[in-house]
mmCIF file of C-alpha atoms in Angstrom:
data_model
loop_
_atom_site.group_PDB
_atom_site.id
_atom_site.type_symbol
_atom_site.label_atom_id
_atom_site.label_comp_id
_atom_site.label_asym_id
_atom_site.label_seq_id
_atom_site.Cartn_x
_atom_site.Cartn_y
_atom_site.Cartn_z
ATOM 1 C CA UNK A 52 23.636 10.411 -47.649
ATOM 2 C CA UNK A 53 21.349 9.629 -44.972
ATOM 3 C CA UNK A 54 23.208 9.707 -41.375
ATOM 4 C CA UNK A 55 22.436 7.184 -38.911
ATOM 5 C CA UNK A 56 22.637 8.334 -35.158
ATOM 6 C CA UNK A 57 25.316 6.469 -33.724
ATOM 7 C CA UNK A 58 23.211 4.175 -30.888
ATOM 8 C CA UNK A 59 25.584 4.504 -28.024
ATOM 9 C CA UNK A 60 24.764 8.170 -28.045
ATOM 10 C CA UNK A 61 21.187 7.340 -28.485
ATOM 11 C CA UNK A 62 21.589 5.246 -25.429
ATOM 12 C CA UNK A 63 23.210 7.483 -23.320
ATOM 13 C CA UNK A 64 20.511 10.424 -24.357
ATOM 14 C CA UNK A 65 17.902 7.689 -22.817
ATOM 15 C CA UNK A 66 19.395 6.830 -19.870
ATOM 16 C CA UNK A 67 20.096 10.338 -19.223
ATOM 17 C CA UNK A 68 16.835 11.474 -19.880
ATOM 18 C CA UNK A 69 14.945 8.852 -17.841
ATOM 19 C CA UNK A 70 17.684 9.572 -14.477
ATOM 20 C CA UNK A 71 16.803 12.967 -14.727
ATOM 21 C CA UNK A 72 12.764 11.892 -15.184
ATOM 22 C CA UNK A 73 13.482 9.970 -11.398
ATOM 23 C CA UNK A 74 16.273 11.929 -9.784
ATOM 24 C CA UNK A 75 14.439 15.421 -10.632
ATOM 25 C CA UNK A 76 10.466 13.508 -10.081
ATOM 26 C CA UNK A 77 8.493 15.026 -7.204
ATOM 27 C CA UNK A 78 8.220 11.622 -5.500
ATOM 28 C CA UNK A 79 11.831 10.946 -5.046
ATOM 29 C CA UNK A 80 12.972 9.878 -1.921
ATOM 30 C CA UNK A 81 16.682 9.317 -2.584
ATOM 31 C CA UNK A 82 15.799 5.592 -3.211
ATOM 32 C CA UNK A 83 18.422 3.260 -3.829
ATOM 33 C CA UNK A 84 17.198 1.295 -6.795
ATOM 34 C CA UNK A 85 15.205 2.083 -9.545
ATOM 35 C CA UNK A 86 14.964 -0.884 -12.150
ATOM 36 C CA UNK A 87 13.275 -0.958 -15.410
ATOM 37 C CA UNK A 88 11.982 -4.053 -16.634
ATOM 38 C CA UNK A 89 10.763 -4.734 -20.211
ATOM 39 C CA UNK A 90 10.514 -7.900 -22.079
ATOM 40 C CA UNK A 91 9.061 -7.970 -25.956
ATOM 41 C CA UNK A 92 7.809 -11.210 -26.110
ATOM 42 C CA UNK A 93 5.578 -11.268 -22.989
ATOM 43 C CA UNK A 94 4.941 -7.360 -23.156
ATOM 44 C CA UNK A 95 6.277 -7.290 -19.814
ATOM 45 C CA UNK A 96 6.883 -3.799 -19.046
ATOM 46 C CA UNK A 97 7.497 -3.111 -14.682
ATOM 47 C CA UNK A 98 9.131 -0.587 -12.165
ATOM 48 C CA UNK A 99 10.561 -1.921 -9.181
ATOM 49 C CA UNK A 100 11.330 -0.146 -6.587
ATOM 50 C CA UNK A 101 13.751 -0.500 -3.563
ATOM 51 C CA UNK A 102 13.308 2.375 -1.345
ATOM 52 C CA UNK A 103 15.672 1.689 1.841
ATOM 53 C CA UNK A 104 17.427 -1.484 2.480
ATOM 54 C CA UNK A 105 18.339 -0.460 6.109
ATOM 55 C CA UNK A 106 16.231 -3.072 8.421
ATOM 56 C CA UNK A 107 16.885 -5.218 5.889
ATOM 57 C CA UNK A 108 16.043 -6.540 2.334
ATOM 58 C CA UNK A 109 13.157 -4.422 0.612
ATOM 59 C CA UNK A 110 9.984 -5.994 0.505
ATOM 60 C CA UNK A 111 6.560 -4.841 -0.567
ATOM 61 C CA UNK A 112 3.654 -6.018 -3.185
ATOM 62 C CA UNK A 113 3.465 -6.258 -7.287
ATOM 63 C CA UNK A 114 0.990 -4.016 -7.929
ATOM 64 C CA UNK A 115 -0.565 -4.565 -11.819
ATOM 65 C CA UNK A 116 -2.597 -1.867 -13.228
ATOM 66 C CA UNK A 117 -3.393 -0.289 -16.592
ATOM 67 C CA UNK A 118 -1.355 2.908 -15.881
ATOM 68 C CA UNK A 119 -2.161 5.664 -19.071
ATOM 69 C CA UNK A 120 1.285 7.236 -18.968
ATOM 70 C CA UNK A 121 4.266 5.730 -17.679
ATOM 71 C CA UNK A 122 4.760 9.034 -15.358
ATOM 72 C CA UNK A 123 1.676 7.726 -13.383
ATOM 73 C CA UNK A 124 3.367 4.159 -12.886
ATOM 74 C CA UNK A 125 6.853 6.063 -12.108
ATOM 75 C CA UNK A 126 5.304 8.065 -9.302
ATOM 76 C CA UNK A 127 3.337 5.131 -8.009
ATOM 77 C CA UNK A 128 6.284 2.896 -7.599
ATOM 78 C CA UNK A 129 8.056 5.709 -6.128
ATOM 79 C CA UNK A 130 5.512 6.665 -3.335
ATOM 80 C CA UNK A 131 4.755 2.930 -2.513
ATOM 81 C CA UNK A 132 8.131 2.053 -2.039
ATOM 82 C CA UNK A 133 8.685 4.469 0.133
ATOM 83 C CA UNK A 134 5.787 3.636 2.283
ATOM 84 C CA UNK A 135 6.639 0.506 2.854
ATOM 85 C CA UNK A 136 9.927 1.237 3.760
ATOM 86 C CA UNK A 137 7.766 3.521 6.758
ATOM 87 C CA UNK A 138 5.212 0.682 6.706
ATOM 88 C CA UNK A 139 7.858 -2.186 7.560
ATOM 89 C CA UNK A 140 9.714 -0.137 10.500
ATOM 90 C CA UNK A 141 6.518 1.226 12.102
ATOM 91 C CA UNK A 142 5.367 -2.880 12.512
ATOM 92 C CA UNK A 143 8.925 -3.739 13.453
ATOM 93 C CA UNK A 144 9.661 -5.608 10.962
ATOM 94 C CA UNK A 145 13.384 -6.751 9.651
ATOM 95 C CA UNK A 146 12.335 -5.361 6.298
ATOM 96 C CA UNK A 147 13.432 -2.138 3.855
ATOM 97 C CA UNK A 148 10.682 -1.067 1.792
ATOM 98 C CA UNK A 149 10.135 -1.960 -2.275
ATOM 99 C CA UNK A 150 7.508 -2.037 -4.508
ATOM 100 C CA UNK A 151 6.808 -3.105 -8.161
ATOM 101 C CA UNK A 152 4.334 -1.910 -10.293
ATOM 102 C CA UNK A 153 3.268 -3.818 -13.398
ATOM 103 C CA UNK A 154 2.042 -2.132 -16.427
ATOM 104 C CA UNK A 155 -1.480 -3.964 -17.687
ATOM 105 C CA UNK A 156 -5.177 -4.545 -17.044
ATOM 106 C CA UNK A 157 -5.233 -7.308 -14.655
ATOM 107 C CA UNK A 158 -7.996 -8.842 -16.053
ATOM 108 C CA UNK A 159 -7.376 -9.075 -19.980
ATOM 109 C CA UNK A 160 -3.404 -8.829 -19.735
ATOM 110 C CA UNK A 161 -2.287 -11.718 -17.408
ATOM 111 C CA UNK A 162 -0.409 -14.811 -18.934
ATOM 112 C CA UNK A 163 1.791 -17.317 -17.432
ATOM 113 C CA UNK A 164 4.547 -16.212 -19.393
ATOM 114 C CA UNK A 165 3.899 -12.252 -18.931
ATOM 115 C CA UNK A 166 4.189 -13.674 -14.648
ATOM 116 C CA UNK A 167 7.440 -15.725 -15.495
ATOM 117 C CA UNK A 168 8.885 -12.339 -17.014
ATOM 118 C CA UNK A 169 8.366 -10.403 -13.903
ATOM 119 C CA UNK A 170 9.316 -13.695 -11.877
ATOM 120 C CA UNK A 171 12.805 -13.296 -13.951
ATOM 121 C CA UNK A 172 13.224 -9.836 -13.578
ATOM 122 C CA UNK A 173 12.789 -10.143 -9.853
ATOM 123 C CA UNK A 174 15.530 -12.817 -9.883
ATOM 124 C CA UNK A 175 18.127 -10.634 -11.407
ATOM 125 C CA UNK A 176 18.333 -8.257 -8.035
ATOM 126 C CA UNK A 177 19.238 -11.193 -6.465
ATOM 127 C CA UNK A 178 17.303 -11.052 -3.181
ATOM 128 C CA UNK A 179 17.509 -7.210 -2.800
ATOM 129 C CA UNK A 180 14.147 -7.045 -3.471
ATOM 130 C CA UNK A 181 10.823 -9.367 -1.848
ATOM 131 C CA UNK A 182 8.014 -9.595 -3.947
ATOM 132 C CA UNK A 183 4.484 -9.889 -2.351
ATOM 133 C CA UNK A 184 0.544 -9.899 -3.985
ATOM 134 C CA UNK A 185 -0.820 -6.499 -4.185
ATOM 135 C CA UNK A 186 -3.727 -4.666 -6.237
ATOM 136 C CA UNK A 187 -4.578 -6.526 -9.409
ATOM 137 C CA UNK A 188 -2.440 -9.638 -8.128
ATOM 138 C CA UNK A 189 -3.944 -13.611 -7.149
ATOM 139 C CA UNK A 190 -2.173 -16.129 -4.745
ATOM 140 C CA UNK A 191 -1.868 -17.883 -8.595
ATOM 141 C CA UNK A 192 0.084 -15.136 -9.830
ATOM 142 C CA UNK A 193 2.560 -15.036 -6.970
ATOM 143 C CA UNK A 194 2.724 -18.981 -7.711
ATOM 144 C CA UNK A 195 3.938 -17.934 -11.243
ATOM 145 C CA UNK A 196 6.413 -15.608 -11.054
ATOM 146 C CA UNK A 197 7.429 -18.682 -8.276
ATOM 147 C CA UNK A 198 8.735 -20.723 -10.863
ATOM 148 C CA UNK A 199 11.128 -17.888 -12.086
ATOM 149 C CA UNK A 200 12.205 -16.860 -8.397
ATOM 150 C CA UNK A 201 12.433 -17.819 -4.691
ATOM 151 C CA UNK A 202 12.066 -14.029 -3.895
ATOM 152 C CA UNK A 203 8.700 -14.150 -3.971
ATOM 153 C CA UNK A 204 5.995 -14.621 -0.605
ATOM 154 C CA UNK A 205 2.508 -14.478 -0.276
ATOM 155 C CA UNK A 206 2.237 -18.414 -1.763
ATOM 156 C CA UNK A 207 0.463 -20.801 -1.417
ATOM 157 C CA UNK A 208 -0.556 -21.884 2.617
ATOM 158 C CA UNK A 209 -0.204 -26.167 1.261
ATOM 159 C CA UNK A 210 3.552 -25.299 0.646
ATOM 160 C CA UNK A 211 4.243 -24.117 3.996
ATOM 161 C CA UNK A 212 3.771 -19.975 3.105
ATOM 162 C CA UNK A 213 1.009 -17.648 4.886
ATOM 163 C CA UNK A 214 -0.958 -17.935 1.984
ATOM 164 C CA UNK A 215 -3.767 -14.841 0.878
ATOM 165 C CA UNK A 216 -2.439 -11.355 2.863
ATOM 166 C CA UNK A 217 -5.757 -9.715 2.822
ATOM 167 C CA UNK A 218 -7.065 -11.237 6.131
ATOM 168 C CA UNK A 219 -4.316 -9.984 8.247
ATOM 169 C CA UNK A 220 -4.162 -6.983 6.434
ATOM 170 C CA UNK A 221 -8.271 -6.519 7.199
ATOM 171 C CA UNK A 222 -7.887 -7.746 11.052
ATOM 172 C CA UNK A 223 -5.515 -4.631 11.190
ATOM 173 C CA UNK A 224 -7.716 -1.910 9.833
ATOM 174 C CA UNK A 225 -10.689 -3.098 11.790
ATOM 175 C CA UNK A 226 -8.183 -2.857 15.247
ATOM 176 C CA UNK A 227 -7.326 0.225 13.985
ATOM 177 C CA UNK A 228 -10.432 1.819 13.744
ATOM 178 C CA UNK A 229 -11.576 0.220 17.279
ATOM 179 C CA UNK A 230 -8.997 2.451 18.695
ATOM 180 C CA UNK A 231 -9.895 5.833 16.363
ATOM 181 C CA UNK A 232 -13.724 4.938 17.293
ATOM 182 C CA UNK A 233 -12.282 4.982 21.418
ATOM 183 C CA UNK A 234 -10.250 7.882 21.108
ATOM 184 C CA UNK A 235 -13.049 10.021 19.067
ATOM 185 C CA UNK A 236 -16.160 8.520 20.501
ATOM 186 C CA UNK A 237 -15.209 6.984 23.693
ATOM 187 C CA UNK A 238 -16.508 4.124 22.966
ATOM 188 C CA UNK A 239 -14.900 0.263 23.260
ATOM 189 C CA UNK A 240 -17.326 -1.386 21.127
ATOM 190 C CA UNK A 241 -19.093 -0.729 16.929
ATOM 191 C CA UNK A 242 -22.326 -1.533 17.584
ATOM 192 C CA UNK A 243 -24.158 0.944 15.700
ATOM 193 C CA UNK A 244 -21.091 2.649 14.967
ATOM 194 C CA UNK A 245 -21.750 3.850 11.410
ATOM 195 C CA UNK A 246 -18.396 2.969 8.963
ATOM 196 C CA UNK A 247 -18.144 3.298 4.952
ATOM 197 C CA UNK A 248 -15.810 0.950 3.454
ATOM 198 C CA UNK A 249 -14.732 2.174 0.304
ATOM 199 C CA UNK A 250 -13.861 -0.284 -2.086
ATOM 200 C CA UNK A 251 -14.910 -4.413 -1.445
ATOM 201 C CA UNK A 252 -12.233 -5.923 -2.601
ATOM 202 C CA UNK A 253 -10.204 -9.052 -0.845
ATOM 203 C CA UNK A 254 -9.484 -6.601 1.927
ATOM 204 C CA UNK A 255 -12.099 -3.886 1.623
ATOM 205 C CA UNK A 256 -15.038 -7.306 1.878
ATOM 206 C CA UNK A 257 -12.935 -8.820 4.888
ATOM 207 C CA UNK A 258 -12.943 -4.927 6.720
ATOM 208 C CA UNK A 259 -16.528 -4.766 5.808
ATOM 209 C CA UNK A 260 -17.267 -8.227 7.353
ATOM 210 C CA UNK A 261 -15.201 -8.332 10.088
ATOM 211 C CA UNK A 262 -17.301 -4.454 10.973
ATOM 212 C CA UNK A 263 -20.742 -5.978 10.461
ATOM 213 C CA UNK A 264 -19.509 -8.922 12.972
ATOM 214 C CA UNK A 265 -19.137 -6.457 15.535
ATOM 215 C CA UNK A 266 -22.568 -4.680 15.484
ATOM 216 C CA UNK A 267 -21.694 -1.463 12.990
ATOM 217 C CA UNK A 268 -23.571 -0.136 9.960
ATOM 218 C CA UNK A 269 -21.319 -0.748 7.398
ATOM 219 C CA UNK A 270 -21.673 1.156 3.890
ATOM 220 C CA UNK A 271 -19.896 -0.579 1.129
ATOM 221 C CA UNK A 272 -19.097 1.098 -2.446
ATOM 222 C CA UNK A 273 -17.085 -0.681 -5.223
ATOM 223 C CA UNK A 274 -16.627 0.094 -8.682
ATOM 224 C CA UNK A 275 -18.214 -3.536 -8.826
ATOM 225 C CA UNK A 276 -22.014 -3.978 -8.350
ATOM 226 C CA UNK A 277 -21.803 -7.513 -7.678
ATOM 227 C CA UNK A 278 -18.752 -7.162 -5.741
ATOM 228 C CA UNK A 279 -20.052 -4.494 -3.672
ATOM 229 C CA UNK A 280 -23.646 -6.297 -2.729
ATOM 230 C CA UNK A 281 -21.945 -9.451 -1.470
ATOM 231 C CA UNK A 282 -19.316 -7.454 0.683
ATOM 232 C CA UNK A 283 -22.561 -5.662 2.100
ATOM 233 C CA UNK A 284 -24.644 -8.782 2.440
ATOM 234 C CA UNK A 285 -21.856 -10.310 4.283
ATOM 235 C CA UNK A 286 -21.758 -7.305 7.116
ATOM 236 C CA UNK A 287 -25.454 -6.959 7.301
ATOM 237 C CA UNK A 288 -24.929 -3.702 5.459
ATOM 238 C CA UNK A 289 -26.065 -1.897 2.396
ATOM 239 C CA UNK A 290 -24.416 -0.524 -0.847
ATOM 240 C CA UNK A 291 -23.949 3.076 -1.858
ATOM 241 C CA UNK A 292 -22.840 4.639 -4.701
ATOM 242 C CA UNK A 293 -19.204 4.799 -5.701
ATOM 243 C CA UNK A 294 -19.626 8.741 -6.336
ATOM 244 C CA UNK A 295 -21.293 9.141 -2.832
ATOM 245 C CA UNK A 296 -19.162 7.011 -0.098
ATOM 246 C CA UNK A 297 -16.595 9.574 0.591
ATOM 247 C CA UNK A 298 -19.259 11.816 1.429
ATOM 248 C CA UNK A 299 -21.747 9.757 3.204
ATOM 249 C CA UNK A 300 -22.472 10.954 6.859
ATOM 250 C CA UNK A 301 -20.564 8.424 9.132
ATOM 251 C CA UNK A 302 -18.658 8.170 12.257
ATOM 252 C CA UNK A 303 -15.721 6.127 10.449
ATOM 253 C CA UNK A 304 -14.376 6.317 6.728
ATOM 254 C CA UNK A 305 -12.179 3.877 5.513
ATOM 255 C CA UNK A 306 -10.797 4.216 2.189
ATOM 256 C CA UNK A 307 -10.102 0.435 0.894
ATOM 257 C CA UNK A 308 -9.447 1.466 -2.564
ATOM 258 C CA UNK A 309 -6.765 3.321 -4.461
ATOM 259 C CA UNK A 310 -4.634 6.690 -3.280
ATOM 260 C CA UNK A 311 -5.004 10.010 -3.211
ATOM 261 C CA UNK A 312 -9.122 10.029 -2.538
ATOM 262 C CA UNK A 313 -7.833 13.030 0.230
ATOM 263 C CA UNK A 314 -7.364 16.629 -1.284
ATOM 264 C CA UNK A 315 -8.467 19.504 -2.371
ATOM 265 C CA UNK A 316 -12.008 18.434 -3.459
ATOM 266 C CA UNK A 317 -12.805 15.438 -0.877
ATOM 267 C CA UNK A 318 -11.635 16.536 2.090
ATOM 268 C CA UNK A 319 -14.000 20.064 2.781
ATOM 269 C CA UNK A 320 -17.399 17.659 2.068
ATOM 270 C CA UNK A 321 -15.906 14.555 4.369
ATOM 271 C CA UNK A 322 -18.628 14.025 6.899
ATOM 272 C CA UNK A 323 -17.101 11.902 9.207
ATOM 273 C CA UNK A 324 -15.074 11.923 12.276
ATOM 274 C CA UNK A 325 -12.205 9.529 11.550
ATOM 275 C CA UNK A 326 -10.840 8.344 8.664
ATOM 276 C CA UNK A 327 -8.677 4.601 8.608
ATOM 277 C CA UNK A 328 -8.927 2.391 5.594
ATOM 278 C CA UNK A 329 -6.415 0.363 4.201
ATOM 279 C CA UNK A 330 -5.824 2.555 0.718
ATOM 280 C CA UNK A 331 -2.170 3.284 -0.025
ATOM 281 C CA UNK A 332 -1.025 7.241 -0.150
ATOM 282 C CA UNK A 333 -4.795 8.127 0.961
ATOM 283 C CA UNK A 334 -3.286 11.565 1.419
ATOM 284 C CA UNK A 335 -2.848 13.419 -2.122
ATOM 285 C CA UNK A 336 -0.438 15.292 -1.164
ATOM 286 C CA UNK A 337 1.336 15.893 2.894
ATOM 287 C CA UNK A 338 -0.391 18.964 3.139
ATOM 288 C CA UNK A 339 -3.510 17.298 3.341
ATOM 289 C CA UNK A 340 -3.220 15.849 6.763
ATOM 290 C CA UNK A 341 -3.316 19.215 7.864
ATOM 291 C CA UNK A 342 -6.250 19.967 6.536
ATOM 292 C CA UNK A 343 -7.886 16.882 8.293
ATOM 293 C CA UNK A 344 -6.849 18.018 11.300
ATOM 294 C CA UNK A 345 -7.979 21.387 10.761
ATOM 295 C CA UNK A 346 -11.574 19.532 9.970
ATOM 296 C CA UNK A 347 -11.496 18.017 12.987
ATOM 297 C CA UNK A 348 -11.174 15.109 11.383
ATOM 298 C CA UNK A 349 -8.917 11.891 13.114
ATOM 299 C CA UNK A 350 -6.516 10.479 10.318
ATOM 300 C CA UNK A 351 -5.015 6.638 10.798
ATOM 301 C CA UNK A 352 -1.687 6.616 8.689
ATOM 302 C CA UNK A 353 -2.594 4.427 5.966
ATOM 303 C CA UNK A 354 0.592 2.564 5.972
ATOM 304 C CA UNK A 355 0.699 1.642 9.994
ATOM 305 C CA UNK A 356 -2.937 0.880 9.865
ATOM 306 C CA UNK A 357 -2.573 -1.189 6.780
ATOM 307 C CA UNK A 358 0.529 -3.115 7.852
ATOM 308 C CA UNK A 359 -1.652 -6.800 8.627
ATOM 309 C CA UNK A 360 -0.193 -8.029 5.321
ATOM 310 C CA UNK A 361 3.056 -7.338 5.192
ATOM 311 C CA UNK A 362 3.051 -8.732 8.949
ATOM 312 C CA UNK A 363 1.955 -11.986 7.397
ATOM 313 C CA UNK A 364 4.693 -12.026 4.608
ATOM 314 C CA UNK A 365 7.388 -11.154 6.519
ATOM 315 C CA UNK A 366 6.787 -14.542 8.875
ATOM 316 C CA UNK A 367 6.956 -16.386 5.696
ATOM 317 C CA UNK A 368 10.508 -14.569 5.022
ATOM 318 C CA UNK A 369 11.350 -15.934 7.873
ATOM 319 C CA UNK A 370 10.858 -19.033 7.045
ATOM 320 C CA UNK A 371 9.216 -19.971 10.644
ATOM 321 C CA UNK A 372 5.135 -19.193 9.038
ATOM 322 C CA UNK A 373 3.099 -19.122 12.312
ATOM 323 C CA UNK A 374 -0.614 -18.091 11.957
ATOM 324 C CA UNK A 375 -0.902 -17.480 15.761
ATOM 325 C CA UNK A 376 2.345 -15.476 16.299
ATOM 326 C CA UNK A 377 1.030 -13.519 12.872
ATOM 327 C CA UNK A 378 -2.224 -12.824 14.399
ATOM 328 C CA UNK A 379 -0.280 -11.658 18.051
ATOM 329 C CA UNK A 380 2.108 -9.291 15.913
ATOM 330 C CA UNK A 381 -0.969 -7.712 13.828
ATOM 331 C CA UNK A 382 -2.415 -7.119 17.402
ATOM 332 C CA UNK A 383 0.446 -4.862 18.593
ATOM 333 C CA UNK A 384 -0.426 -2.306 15.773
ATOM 334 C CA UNK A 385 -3.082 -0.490 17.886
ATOM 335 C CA UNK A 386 -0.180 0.323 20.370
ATOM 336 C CA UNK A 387 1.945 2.158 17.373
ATOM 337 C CA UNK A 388 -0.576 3.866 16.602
ATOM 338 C CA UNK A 389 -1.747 5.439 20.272
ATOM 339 C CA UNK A 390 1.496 5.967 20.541
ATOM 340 C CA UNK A 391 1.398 8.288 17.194
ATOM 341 C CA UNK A 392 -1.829 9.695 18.456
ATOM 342 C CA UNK A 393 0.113 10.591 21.921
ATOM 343 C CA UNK A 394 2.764 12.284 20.469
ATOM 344 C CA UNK A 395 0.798 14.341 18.135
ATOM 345 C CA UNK A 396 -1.303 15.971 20.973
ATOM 346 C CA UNK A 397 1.210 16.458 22.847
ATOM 347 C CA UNK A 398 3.463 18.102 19.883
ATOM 348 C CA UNK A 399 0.703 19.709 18.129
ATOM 349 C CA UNK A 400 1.567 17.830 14.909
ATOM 350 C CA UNK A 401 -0.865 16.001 12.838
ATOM 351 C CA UNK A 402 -0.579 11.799 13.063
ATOM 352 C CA UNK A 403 1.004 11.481 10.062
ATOM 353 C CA UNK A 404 3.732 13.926 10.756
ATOM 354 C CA UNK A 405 4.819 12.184 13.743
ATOM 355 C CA UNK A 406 4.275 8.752 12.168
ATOM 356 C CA UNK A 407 6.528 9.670 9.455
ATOM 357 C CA UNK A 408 8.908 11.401 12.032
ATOM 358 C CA UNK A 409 9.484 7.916 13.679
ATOM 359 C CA UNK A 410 9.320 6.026 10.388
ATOM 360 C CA UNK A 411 12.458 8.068 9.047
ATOM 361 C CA UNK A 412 14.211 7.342 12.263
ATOM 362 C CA UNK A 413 13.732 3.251 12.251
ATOM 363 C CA UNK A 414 15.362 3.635 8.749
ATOM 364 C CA UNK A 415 18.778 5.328 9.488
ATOM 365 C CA UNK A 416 17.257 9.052 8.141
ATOM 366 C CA UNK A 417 16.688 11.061 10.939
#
């Protein structure tokens, strides 16, 4: 006789094995949700993410990518959450930090059902959690997962939402490295200040522009030819290889791409004096803003630097969308992060220490 294993032990040996995978994960931050999402007939498989509710509902971006193991999409959700949660009090912002990331290639997986899936699946946490457009994501797909959702921002500008993120998100990385560039160099203006921009997409081409505008030589790498040569043509710049930006000799690096591009390897060939981008988790691992420092090396938190878009969004939340008043609040993030630099000479702690320092205390865990 052929015994069958009795499924609610089955079930309970999954769900035990995949709280232990979080609970016990490296990345775990004692977040508060943790949600699986999987639906067979769109292929919809997601992990979203609600980090810390305490300023308020946790909001933060859909991030779709073709992740090879679902450990890699696990830790990702994990360590984006939490920086938004950091990201969201640092810009003052009545918002907790979440994230979702979507399991797929963006550009051969997408349908309109696989968007209403996700739009469901964001439904069901009724409003705990504030979807946004992130890497691999359109204003169209946001529009999508609309129609399953109201918890969703980022939309469409005609409806009375902030629209496309990336603009704000660029205008605060390019005032962020205008103060790095004064504080290094002593210097108020770019021109001929030499910046690579790693990575040309929607934000990474605005950066790049909005550089070239103001008299730098901008260096532009992508993972895109085409991409990369208009983002350079744009800023009056030129195109370098993808293998050679981090490594090019500039006063200004700015990672625009994906995480981690700090550590071990990168960071004893940087040759540049300040590094602020608008990458996620730039840093591989915490130890590695020490090792900046130790370089000499000025680091711009990614996630105070980067917080233009989630500025944008969170007017939309509030359901009073004001470019102008947008535009004022993105212009305050310069001030956070002197601040951060203050404290950090003064303390003897790296900028991301401290930035993380005040983070935890805007979020009730100090």
């Amino acid at each position: 006789m052929v015994r069958r294993a009795n499924p609610a032990i089955q079930a309970l040996k999954e769900e035990t094995y995949i709280m232990s995978a979080v609970f016990d994960h490296g990345e775990f931050d004692h977040h508060e949700q943790i949600v699986f999402a999987n639906d067979h007939q769109t292929g919809l498989k997601a992990i979203i993410g609600v980090h810390n509710s305490f300023l308020g509902p946790a909001a933060g971006g859909v991030r779709m990518a073709p992740y090879a193991r679902m450990e890699d999409a696990l830790t990702d959700v994990l360590r984006l959450s939490r920086g938004m949660s950091y990201k969201n009090a640092l810009a003052g912002l009545p918002l907790g930090g979440g994230k979702t990331v979507l399991i797929g290639n963006p550009r051969t997986d997408k349908t309109p059902a696989l968007m209403a899936a996700l739009g469901r699946a964001i439904e069901r946490l009724n409003g705990r959690y504030l979807a946004a457009e992130d890497v691999g994501m359109t204003l169209a797909d946001m529009e999508q997962i609309a129609t399953e959702t109201s918890h969703v921002f980022g939309r469409d500008p005609k409806a009375g939402f902030g629209g496309e993120p990336s603009p704000m998100t660029a205008l605060g990385v390019a005032l962020s490295i205008r103060t790095c560039v004064r504080r290094v160099l002593g210097r108020d203006d770019l021109k001929g200040v030499r910046i690579g921009v790693q990575g040309a997409g929607a934000v990474g081409a605005d950066l790049a522009r909005q550089l070239g505008e103001a008299g730098a030589e901008v260096l532009v790498a992508d993972v895109d030819p085409a991409r990369a040569q208009a983002a350079a043509s744009a800023a009056g710049g030129q195109v370098v290889g993808v293998g050679d930006i981090l490594f090019a000799d500039v006063d200004v690096l700015a990672p625009c791409a994906l995480g981690a591009v700090l550590n071990d390897e990168t960071i004893p060939a940087l040759r540049t004096k300040i590094v602020c981008g608008a990458a996620n988790n730039q840093l591989a691992e915490p130890r590695h803003g020490l090792a900046l420092a130790q370089r000499g090396i000025l680091y711009g938190p990614d996630y105070v630097v980067n917080a233009g878009g989630i500025i944008n969004v969170a007017y939309e939340v509030s359901g009073t969308y004001d470019a102008a008043k947008v535009v004022e609040h993105v212009q305050r993030i310069p001030r956070t992060l002197e601040q951060i630099f203050e404290e950090a000479a003064d303390e003897g702690l790296t900028p991301d220490v401290i930035a993380d320092r005040m983070a935890q205390r805007l979020i009730g865990r100090s």
